[in-house]
Coordinates of C-alpha atoms in Angstrom, one line a residue:
M4 CA -26.6 14.1 -79.3
D5 CA -28.3 17.5 -79.0
F6 CA -26.5 20.6 -80.2
N7 CA -27.3 24.0 -81.8
I8 CA -24.7 25.5 -84.2
R9 CA -24.6 27.3 -87.5
D10 CA -23.4 24.7 -89.9
I11 CA -22.1 21.3 -89.0
Q12 CA -20.6 21.0 -92.6
L13 CA -17.9 23.4 -91.5
A14 CA -16.3 20.7 -89.3
E15 CA -13.6 19.7 -91.7
W16 CA -12.3 23.3 -91.9
G17 CA -12.6 23.6 -88.2
R18 CA -10.6 20.4 -87.6
K19 CA -7.7 21.7 -89.8
E20 CA -7.5 24.9 -87.7
L21 CA -7.7 22.8 -84.4
D22 CA -4.8 20.7 -85.7
M23 CA -2.7 23.9 -86.2
A24 CA -3.8 25.4 -82.9
E25 CA -2.8 22.2 -80.9
K26 CA 0.8 22.8 -82.1
E27 CA 0.7 26.3 -80.7
M28 CA -0.9 25.2 -77.4
P29 CA 1.8 23.2 -75.6
G30 CA 0.4 23.6 -72.1
L31 CA -2.9 21.9 -73.0
M32 CA -1.1 19.2 -74.9
A33 CA 1.1 18.6 -71.8
V34 CA -2.1 18.3 -69.6
R35 CA -3.5 15.7 -72.0
K36 CA -0.3 13.7 -71.9
E37 CA 0.1 13.9 -68.1
Y38 CA -3.5 13.5 -67.0
G39 CA -5.2 11.8 -69.9
P40 CA -4.4 8.2 -68.8
Q41 CA -5.6 9.0 -65.3
K42 CA -8.9 10.5 -66.3
P43 CA -9.2 12.7 -63.2
L44 CA -12.5 14.1 -64.5
N45 CA -14.0 10.8 -65.4
G46 CA -17.8 11.2 -65.8
V47 CA -17.8 14.7 -64.3
R48 CA -20.4 16.9 -65.9
I49 CA -18.8 20.2 -67.0
S50 CA -20.7 23.2 -68.4
G51 CA -18.7 25.8 -70.3
S52 CA -19.7 29.4 -71.0
L53 CA -16.6 30.8 -72.8
H54 CA -16.0 32.1 -76.3
M55 CA -16.5 29.3 -78.7
T56 CA -13.3 29.8 -80.7
V57 CA -10.7 27.4 -82.2
Q58 CA -8.6 27.8 -79.0
T59 CA -11.5 27.1 -76.8
A60 CA -12.2 24.0 -78.9
V61 CA -8.8 22.7 -77.8
L62 CA -9.7 23.3 -74.2
I63 CA -13.0 21.5 -74.6
E64 CA -11.4 18.5 -76.2
T65 CA -8.8 18.5 -73.4
L66 CA -11.4 18.3 -70.7
A67 CA -13.2 15.5 -72.7
E68 CA -9.9 13.6 -72.9
L69 CA -9.6 13.9 -69.1
G70 CA -12.9 12.0 -68.9
A71 CA -15.4 14.9 -68.5
D72 CA -18.9 15.0 -69.9
V73 CA -18.9 18.5 -71.5
R74 CA -21.6 20.8 -72.8
W75 CA -20.6 24.3 -74.1
A76 CA -22.0 27.7 -75.0
S77 CA -20.3 30.9 -75.9
C78 CA -20.1 33.9 -73.5
N79 CA -20.5 36.5 -76.3
I80 CA -23.1 36.8 -79.1
F81 CA -20.4 37.6 -81.6
S82 CA -17.4 35.6 -80.6
T83 CA -18.2 32.1 -81.9
Q84 CA -16.1 30.7 -84.8
D85 CA -18.7 28.5 -86.5
H86 CA -16.2 26.2 -88.0
A87 CA -14.7 25.6 -84.5
A88 CA -18.1 24.8 -83.1
A89 CA -18.8 22.3 -85.9
A90 CA -15.5 20.6 -85.4
V91 CA -16.1 20.1 -81.6
V92 CA -19.6 18.7 -82.3
V93 CA -18.3 16.2 -84.9
G94 CA -15.4 15.3 -82.6
P95 CA -11.8 14.4 -83.1
P96 CA -11.0 11.8 -85.8
R97 CA -10.3 9.0 -83.3
L98 CA -13.9 9.0 -82.4
G99 CA -15.0 8.4 -86.0
G100 CA -17.7 11.1 -86.0
T101 CA -19.1 12.7 -89.2
P102 CA -21.5 15.6 -89.8
E103 CA -24.2 12.9 -90.3
D104 CA -23.1 11.1 -87.1
P105 CA -21.5 13.5 -84.7
R106 CA -19.6 12.0 -81.7
G107 CA -18.0 15.0 -80.1
V108 CA -19.2 17.5 -77.5
P109 CA -22.6 19.2 -77.6
V110 CA -22.2 22.9 -78.4
F111 CA -24.9 25.6 -78.3
A112 CA -23.4 28.7 -80.0
W113 CA -23.1 30.5 -83.3
K114 CA -21.8 33.9 -84.4
G115 CA -24.5 36.6 -84.3
E116 CA -26.9 35.2 -81.8
T117 CA -29.7 37.3 -80.5
L118 CA -29.7 37.9 -76.8
E119 CA -32.7 35.6 -76.4
E120 CA -30.9 32.9 -78.3
Y121 CA -27.7 33.6 -76.3
W122 CA -29.4 33.0 -72.9
D123 CA -31.3 29.9 -74.3
C124 CA -27.9 28.5 -75.3
T125 CA -26.5 29.2 -71.9
L126 CA -29.4 27.3 -70.4
Q127 CA -28.8 24.4 -72.8
A128 CA -25.2 24.2 -71.8
L129 CA -26.3 23.9 -68.2
S130 CA -28.9 21.1 -69.1
F131 CA -27.6 17.5 -69.1
P132 CA -29.8 14.6 -70.0
G133 CA -30.9 12.7 -67.0
N134 CA -32.4 9.2 -67.1
S135 CA -34.4 10.1 -70.2
E136 CA -33.7 12.3 -73.2
A137 CA -33.3 16.0 -72.3
A138 CA -36.3 18.1 -73.0
G139 CA -36.2 21.6 -74.5
A140 CA -34.1 23.4 -77.0
G141 CA -31.8 20.7 -78.2
A142 CA -31.0 21.3 -81.9
T143 CA -34.0 23.6 -82.3
G144 CA -32.9 26.5 -80.1
E145 CA -36.3 26.8 -78.4
A146 CA -36.4 27.4 -74.7
G147 CA -38.1 25.1 -72.2
T148 CA -35.5 22.8 -70.7
A149 CA -37.0 22.7 -67.2
S150 CA -37.9 19.0 -67.1
A151 CA -37.1 16.8 -64.1
S152 CA -35.3 14.5 -66.6
V153 CA -32.7 17.3 -67.0
I154 CA -29.8 17.5 -64.5
G155 CA -27.2 20.2 -64.1
P156 CA -23.4 20.4 -64.2
Q157 CA -21.0 19.4 -61.5
L158 CA -18.5 22.0 -62.5
I159 CA -18.6 25.2 -64.5
V160 CA -16.0 26.9 -66.7
D161 CA -17.2 30.5 -66.9
D162 CA -16.0 33.7 -68.6
G163 CA -17.7 36.8 -67.2
G164 CA -20.0 34.9 -64.8
D165 CA -23.1 34.5 -67.0
A166 CA -23.6 30.7 -66.3
T167 CA -22.9 31.4 -62.6
L168 CA -25.4 34.2 -62.6
L169 CA -28.1 32.1 -64.2
V170 CA -27.7 29.4 -61.6
H171 CA -27.7 31.8 -58.6
K172 CA -30.6 33.9 -59.8
G173 CA -32.6 30.7 -60.5
F174 CA -31.8 29.4 -57.0
E175 CA -32.8 32.7 -55.4
L176 CA -36.1 32.7 -57.3
E177 CA -36.9 29.2 -55.8
Q178 CA -36.0 30.6 -52.4
G179 CA -38.6 33.4 -52.8
S180 CA -36.6 36.2 -54.4
D181 CA -38.7 38.7 -56.3
W182 CA -35.8 39.9 -58.5
V183 CA -37.4 38.6 -61.6
D184 CA -40.4 41.0 -61.0
S185 CA -38.3 44.0 -60.3
P186 CA -37.7 46.8 -62.9
S187 CA -34.9 45.9 -65.3
E188 CA -31.9 48.1 -66.1
S189 CA -31.5 46.7 -69.6
S190 CA -33.3 44.6 -72.2
E191 CA -30.8 41.8 -71.6
E192 CA -31.7 41.8 -67.9
E193 CA -35.4 41.5 -68.8
I194 CA -34.5 38.5 -71.1
I195 CA -32.8 36.7 -68.2
K196 CA -35.8 37.3 -65.9
N197 CA -38.3 36.0 -68.5
L198 CA -36.2 32.9 -69.1
L199 CA -36.0 32.2 -65.3
K200 CA -39.7 32.7 -65.0
Q201 CA -40.3 30.2 -67.8
V202 CA -38.0 27.6 -66.2
H203 CA -39.6 28.2 -62.8
Q204 CA -43.1 27.7 -64.2
Q205 CA -42.1 24.3 -65.6
D206 CA -39.9 23.1 -62.7
S207 CA -39.9 25.0 -59.5
S208 CA -37.1 23.1 -57.9
R209 CA -34.7 22.8 -60.8
W210 CA -31.9 25.0 -59.5
Q211 CA -32.1 23.5 -56.0
R212 CA -31.3 20.1 -57.6
V213 CA -28.5 21.7 -59.7
T214 CA -26.8 23.4 -56.8
A215 CA -26.9 20.3 -54.6
D216 CA -24.5 18.6 -57.0
L217 CA -22.5 21.6 -58.2
H218 CA -19.0 21.6 -56.8
G219 CA -17.4 24.7 -58.3
V220 CA -16.6 27.2 -61.0
S221 CA -13.4 28.3 -62.6
E222 CA -13.7 32.0 -63.7
E223 CA -11.7 33.3 -66.6
T224 CA -12.0 37.1 -66.4
T225 CA -11.8 40.1 -64.2
T226 CA -15.5 41.1 -64.2
G227 CA -16.6 37.6 -63.4
V228 CA -14.1 37.4 -60.5
H229 CA -15.5 40.7 -59.1
R230 CA -18.9 39.1 -59.1
L231 CA -17.7 36.0 -57.3
K232 CA -15.8 38.0 -54.7
R233 CA -18.9 40.1 -54.0
M234 CA -21.1 37.0 -53.6
A235 CA -18.5 35.4 -51.3
A236 CA -18.3 38.5 -49.2
E237 CA -22.1 38.6 -48.9
G238 CA -22.3 34.9 -48.1
S239 CA -24.5 34.2 -51.2
L240 CA -21.9 32.2 -53.2
L241 CA -23.4 28.7 -53.6
F242 CA -20.2 26.8 -54.5
P243 CA -16.4 27.2 -54.4
A244 CA -14.7 29.2 -57.1
I245 CA -11.2 29.3 -58.6
N246 CA -10.1 32.7 -59.8
V247 CA -8.2 31.8 -63.0
N248 CA -7.9 35.4 -64.0
D249 CA -5.4 36.3 -61.3
S250 CA -3.0 33.4 -62.2
V251 CA 0.0 35.3 -63.4
T252 CA 0.1 33.1 -66.5
K253 CA -3.4 34.3 -67.3
S254 CA -3.6 38.0 -66.4
K255 CA 0.0 39.0 -67.3
F256 CA -0.1 37.0 -70.6
D257 CA -3.6 36.7 -72.0
N258 CA -4.7 40.2 -70.8
L259 CA -1.4 41.9 -71.8
Y260 CA 0.3 40.1 -74.6
G261 CA -3.0 38.7 -76.1
C262 CA -4.5 42.2 -76.4
R263 CA -1.2 43.5 -77.7
E264 CA -1.8 41.4 -80.8
S265 CA -5.5 41.1 -81.1
L266 CA -6.8 44.6 -80.6
V267 CA -5.3 46.1 -83.8
D268 CA -6.2 42.9 -85.6
G269 CA -9.9 43.5 -84.8
I270 CA -9.8 47.2 -85.6
K271 CA -8.1 46.7 -89.0
R272 CA -10.3 43.7 -90.1
A273 CA -13.3 45.9 -89.3
T274 CA -12.2 49.2 -90.8
D275 CA -8.9 48.9 -92.7
V276 CA -8.1 52.2 -91.1
M277 CA -4.5 53.5 -91.0
T278 CA -3.5 53.7 -87.4
A279 CA -0.1 55.3 -87.9
G280 CA -0.2 59.0 -87.0
K281 CA -3.8 58.8 -85.5
V282 CA -4.6 59.7 -82.0
A283 CA -5.8 56.7 -80.1
V284 CA -7.4 57.0 -76.6
V285 CA -7.1 54.0 -74.4
C286 CA -9.5 54.1 -71.4
G287 CA -7.8 52.2 -68.6
F288 CA -4.2 51.1 -68.1
G289 CA -4.6 47.7 -66.3
D290 CA -3.1 44.7 -68.0
V291 CA -5.7 44.9 -70.9
G292 CA -5.0 48.6 -71.3
K293 CA -1.3 48.1 -71.2
G294 CA -1.5 45.6 -74.0
S295 CA -3.9 47.7 -76.0
A296 CA -1.7 50.8 -75.7
Q297 CA 1.3 48.8 -76.9
S298 CA -0.7 47.4 -79.7
L299 CA -1.7 50.9 -81.0
R300 CA 1.7 52.5 -80.3
G301 CA 3.3 49.6 -82.2
M302 CA 1.4 50.6 -85.3
G303 CA 2.4 54.2 -85.0
A304 CA -0.6 55.7 -83.2
R305 CA -0.2 58.6 -80.8
V306 CA -1.6 57.0 -77.7
I307 CA -3.4 58.9 -74.9
V308 CA -4.4 57.0 -71.7
T309 CA -7.2 57.8 -69.3
E310 CA -7.1 56.4 -65.7
I311 CA -8.7 56.6 -62.3
D312 CA -5.9 54.8 -60.4
P313 CA -2.8 56.9 -59.6
I314 CA -0.5 53.9 -59.7
C315 CA -1.7 52.9 -63.2
A316 CA -1.6 56.6 -64.3
L317 CA 2.0 56.9 -63.1
Q318 CA 2.9 53.7 -65.0
A319 CA 1.4 55.0 -68.2
A320 CA 3.2 58.4 -67.8
M321 CA 6.5 56.6 -67.2
E322 CA 5.9 54.4 -70.3
G323 CA 5.8 57.7 -72.3
Y324 CA 2.0 58.0 -72.7
E325 CA 0.1 61.2 -72.2
V326 CA -2.5 60.7 -69.4
K327 CA -5.6 62.9 -69.6
T328 CA -9.3 62.8 -68.8
L329 CA -11.6 61.7 -71.6
E330 CA -13.3 65.0 -71.5
E331 CA -9.9 66.7 -72.3
V332 CA -9.2 64.6 -75.4
V333 CA -12.6 63.5 -76.7
A334 CA -12.5 66.0 -79.6
Q335 CA -8.9 64.9 -80.5
G336 CA -9.2 61.1 -80.7
D337 CA -9.5 59.1 -83.9
I338 CA -9.8 55.8 -82.2
F339 CA -11.3 55.1 -78.7
V340 CA -10.8 51.8 -76.9
T341 CA -12.4 50.9 -73.5
C342 CA -10.4 48.5 -71.4
T343 CA -11.8 49.0 -67.9
G344 CA -14.4 46.3 -67.0
N345 CA -16.6 49.1 -65.7
R346 CA -19.7 50.8 -67.0
D347 CA -20.5 54.1 -68.8
I348 CA -16.9 54.8 -69.7
I349 CA -17.8 56.4 -73.1
T350 CA -21.2 58.1 -72.8
I351 CA -23.6 59.4 -75.4
E352 CA -22.3 62.9 -74.5
H353 CA -18.7 61.9 -75.3
M354 CA -19.8 60.5 -78.6
R355 CA -21.6 63.8 -79.4
A356 CA -18.3 65.6 -79.0
M357 CA -16.1 63.3 -81.1
K358 CA -14.7 64.2 -84.5
D359 CA -16.4 62.8 -87.6
E360 CA -16.1 59.1 -88.1
A361 CA -14.1 58.5 -84.9
I362 CA -13.9 54.7 -84.2
V363 CA -15.3 53.5 -80.9
C364 CA -14.7 50.0 -79.6
N365 CA -14.3 47.9 -76.4
I366 CA -11.9 45.2 -75.4
G367 CA -13.0 45.1 -71.7
H368 CA -15.5 42.4 -71.0
F369 CA -19.1 43.7 -71.3
D370 CA -20.9 45.9 -73.8
N371 CA -21.9 48.5 -71.1
E372 CA -18.5 50.2 -71.1
I373 CA -19.9 52.2 -74.1
Q374 CA -23.5 53.5 -73.8
V375 CA -24.7 51.5 -76.8
T376 CA -28.3 51.4 -75.7
R377 CA -28.4 55.2 -75.5
L378 CA -26.8 55.4 -78.9
E379 CA -29.4 53.2 -80.4
Q380 CA -32.4 54.9 -78.7
E381 CA -31.4 58.6 -78.7
P382 CA -33.7 60.7 -80.9
G383 CA -32.0 62.3 -83.9
I384 CA -29.3 59.7 -84.3
S385 CA -29.6 57.5 -87.4
H386 CA -28.0 54.1 -87.9
I387 CA -26.2 52.6 -90.9
E388 CA -24.9 49.1 -90.9
I389 CA -21.6 49.1 -92.9
K390 CA -21.2 45.3 -92.5
P391 CA -21.8 42.8 -89.6
Q392 CA -20.3 44.2 -86.4
V393 CA -19.4 47.6 -88.1
D394 CA -22.0 50.3 -87.6
K395 CA -22.1 54.0 -88.3
Y396 CA -24.2 56.3 -86.1
V397 CA -25.0 59.7 -87.6
F398 CA -25.8 62.5 -85.2
A399 CA -28.2 65.4 -86.0
D400 CA -25.3 67.8 -86.7
G401 CA -24.0 65.4 -89.5
H402 CA -21.0 64.0 -87.7
S403 CA -20.8 60.2 -87.1
V404 CA -19.1 57.6 -85.0
I405 CA -18.1 54.1 -86.1
L406 CA -19.0 51.5 -83.5
L407 CA -17.3 48.1 -83.7
A408 CA -18.8 44.8 -82.5
N409 CA -21.8 46.6 -81.0
G410 CA -19.6 47.6 -78.1
R411 CA -18.7 44.1 -77.3
L412 CA -15.2 42.6 -77.5
V413 CA -13.7 44.0 -80.7
N414 CA -11.0 41.4 -81.0
L415 CA -13.5 38.5 -80.9
G416 CA -16.4 40.3 -82.7
C417 CA -14.3 41.7 -85.6
A418 CA -11.5 39.2 -85.6
T419 CA -10.7 35.8 -84.0
G420 CA -9.4 36.8 -80.5
H421 CA -6.0 36.2 -79.0
P422 CA -3.5 33.9 -80.6
S423 CA -3.4 30.2 -79.7
F424 CA -0.1 30.3 -77.9
V425 CA -1.1 32.8 -75.3
M426 CA -4.5 31.1 -74.8
S427 CA -2.7 27.9 -74.1
A428 CA -1.4 29.5 -70.9
S429 CA -4.9 30.7 -69.9
F430 CA -6.6 27.5 -70.7
T431 CA -3.9 25.3 -69.1
N432 CA -4.9 27.1 -65.9
Q433 CA -8.6 26.4 -66.6
A434 CA -7.9 22.7 -67.1
L435 CA -5.9 22.5 -63.9
A436 CA -8.5 24.5 -62.0
Q437 CA -11.2 22.0 -63.0
I438 CA -9.1 19.1 -61.8
D439 CA -8.4 21.0 -58.6
L440 CA -12.0 21.8 -57.9
W441 CA -13.1 18.2 -58.4
K442 CA -10.2 16.8 -56.4
N443 CA -11.0 19.1 -53.5
R444 CA -14.8 19.1 -53.8
D445 CA -15.3 17.8 -50.3
S446 CA -12.9 20.2 -48.6
Y447 CA -13.2 23.6 -50.4
A448 CA -15.5 26.1 -48.7
K449 CA -17.8 28.5 -50.7
Q450 CA -15.0 30.9 -51.2
V451 CA -12.8 32.2 -54.1
Y452 CA -9.4 30.5 -54.4
V453 CA -6.4 30.9 -56.7
L454 CA -4.1 28.2 -58.1
S455 CA -0.8 27.8 -56.3
K456 CA 2.3 29.6 -57.3
K457 CA 3.9 26.3 -58.0
L458 CA 1.2 25.5 -60.6
D459 CA 1.5 29.0 -62.0
E460 CA 5.2 28.5 -62.6
E461 CA 4.6 25.1 -64.0
V462 CA 2.2 26.5 -66.6
A463 CA 4.9 29.0 -67.7
R464 CA 7.5 26.2 -67.8
L465 CA 5.3 24.1 -70.2
H466 CA 5.5 26.9 -72.8
L467 CA 9.3 27.6 -72.8
D468 CA 10.5 24.8 -75.1
K469 CA 8.2 26.1 -77.8
L470 CA 10.1 29.4 -77.8
G471 CA 13.5 27.9 -77.4
V472 CA 13.9 29.3 -73.9
S473 CA 16.7 27.9 -71.7
L474 CA 16.3 28.5 -67.9
T475 CA 19.2 29.2 -65.6
R476 CA 19.2 26.9 -62.6
L477 CA 19.9 28.1 -59.1
T478 CA 22.7 26.4 -57.2
P479 CA 21.7 25.1 -53.7
E480 CA 23.7 27.9 -52.2
Q481 CA 21.9 30.5 -54.2
A482 CA 18.5 29.0 -53.4
D483 CA 19.3 29.0 -49.7
Y484 CA 20.5 32.6 -49.9
I485 CA 17.1 33.9 -51.1
G486 CA 15.1 31.3 -49.1
V487 CA 13.6 29.2 -51.9
T488 CA 14.2 25.7 -53.3
T489 CA 16.0 25.0 -56.5
D490 CA 12.8 23.9 -58.1
G491 CA 10.7 26.9 -57.0
P492 CA 8.4 28.5 -56.3
Y493 CA 10.8 31.4 -56.8
K494 CA 8.5 34.3 -55.7
D495 CA 6.1 34.7 -52.8
D496 CA 2.4 35.3 -53.3
T497 CA 2.7 39.1 -52.9
Y498 CA 5.1 39.5 -55.8
R499 CA 3.5 41.6 -58.5
Y500 CA 5.5 40.6 -61.6

């Protein structure tokens, strides 16, 4: 079995944490119980590009238990928990794997990858052995997987759209696109282009073969869904997609309640800063921003929100937050958190105006919410690494800012991400989406779908017993009065929650 991880000897530790996580993830355990004997994904090749954490490990092993042939990479260079990766590679105890004889799922991820390594790992996760042994990186991490003996996935689990992007850009190159030769907006974009050129030189029809047998992707996060919807509107989407992010039991739970617990966890593990009494500026008041603002206010911070959307701004004001522009409060803030999923939210000019040792971090998806590249390249700014994922940038006037996780997700770069229970809701949706994509592979168009309201309610229902929740049941007369059945769904698709 090929894999590329930090240290397979960490598997025993990882397995202990997986055992704990399983007890906190009742949704995924229910999926295993219901669908495990049926094996609805039997033999289906699934590539994952999603944070390689303990919670993701439970998802991976759930997909494997449903019969899938899985390969995995992380979607973030800092988010991998190396002991979780090791446990997945060795495999669950019932398979009898050991570090010397691993029998689990191939993983290509470790904490602290370079961007070159990250994209090589993504390619490896998309590269299944064909009739002969797969060529390329394997356990060495070197690129060069474009052999005809390598086949691609039939389904993808994506978080942010990187795996989907690589497939689409590779396919477009084979169709004559000159994107790989165009000027790059970032060093990462240049790395992607160089990798695709290398693959194309070795196998000029690889991505055509991959897309011919690729039946769909389930996308975890807002930014990735935006990409998918844009491609669908343009007519360039190559396969069906399920928008997991907009399942209520994902966006209103993971994004809100997950961030409420994990944001301050990441900030405090990184800095040990006292948040009480400090001014915290939260950029964006969507679900992630709402959870982040609650997280900081719960620790006694004085929270100020910035927003572009009048509805979200009004919500923030009515929750008791000040709502200002960043320019109005940039000199006041002690902690700045970006939560938008957009680019250039905190610019180099903003950081020039911040108070000394202001903390700057991101819990949106990508690292371009903060102008990290400008910070690294601007003349007159010196860099001091405090510890991994905690960096001080000193400006010419002597003031400094503390950047966490290099502008990437602070809760995963500086801590361990969301708790298992809330991730059970998200990942139950992912497992159901993969089953749905495969079941409907011959009928779904190349569009973006969402899971049904009935499934959404069922995901929630699976988590109630763990919390000791007792549901009230409608009488037939009450159900008829509001036009629903006694078993639901209880809301129509336009209900906002």
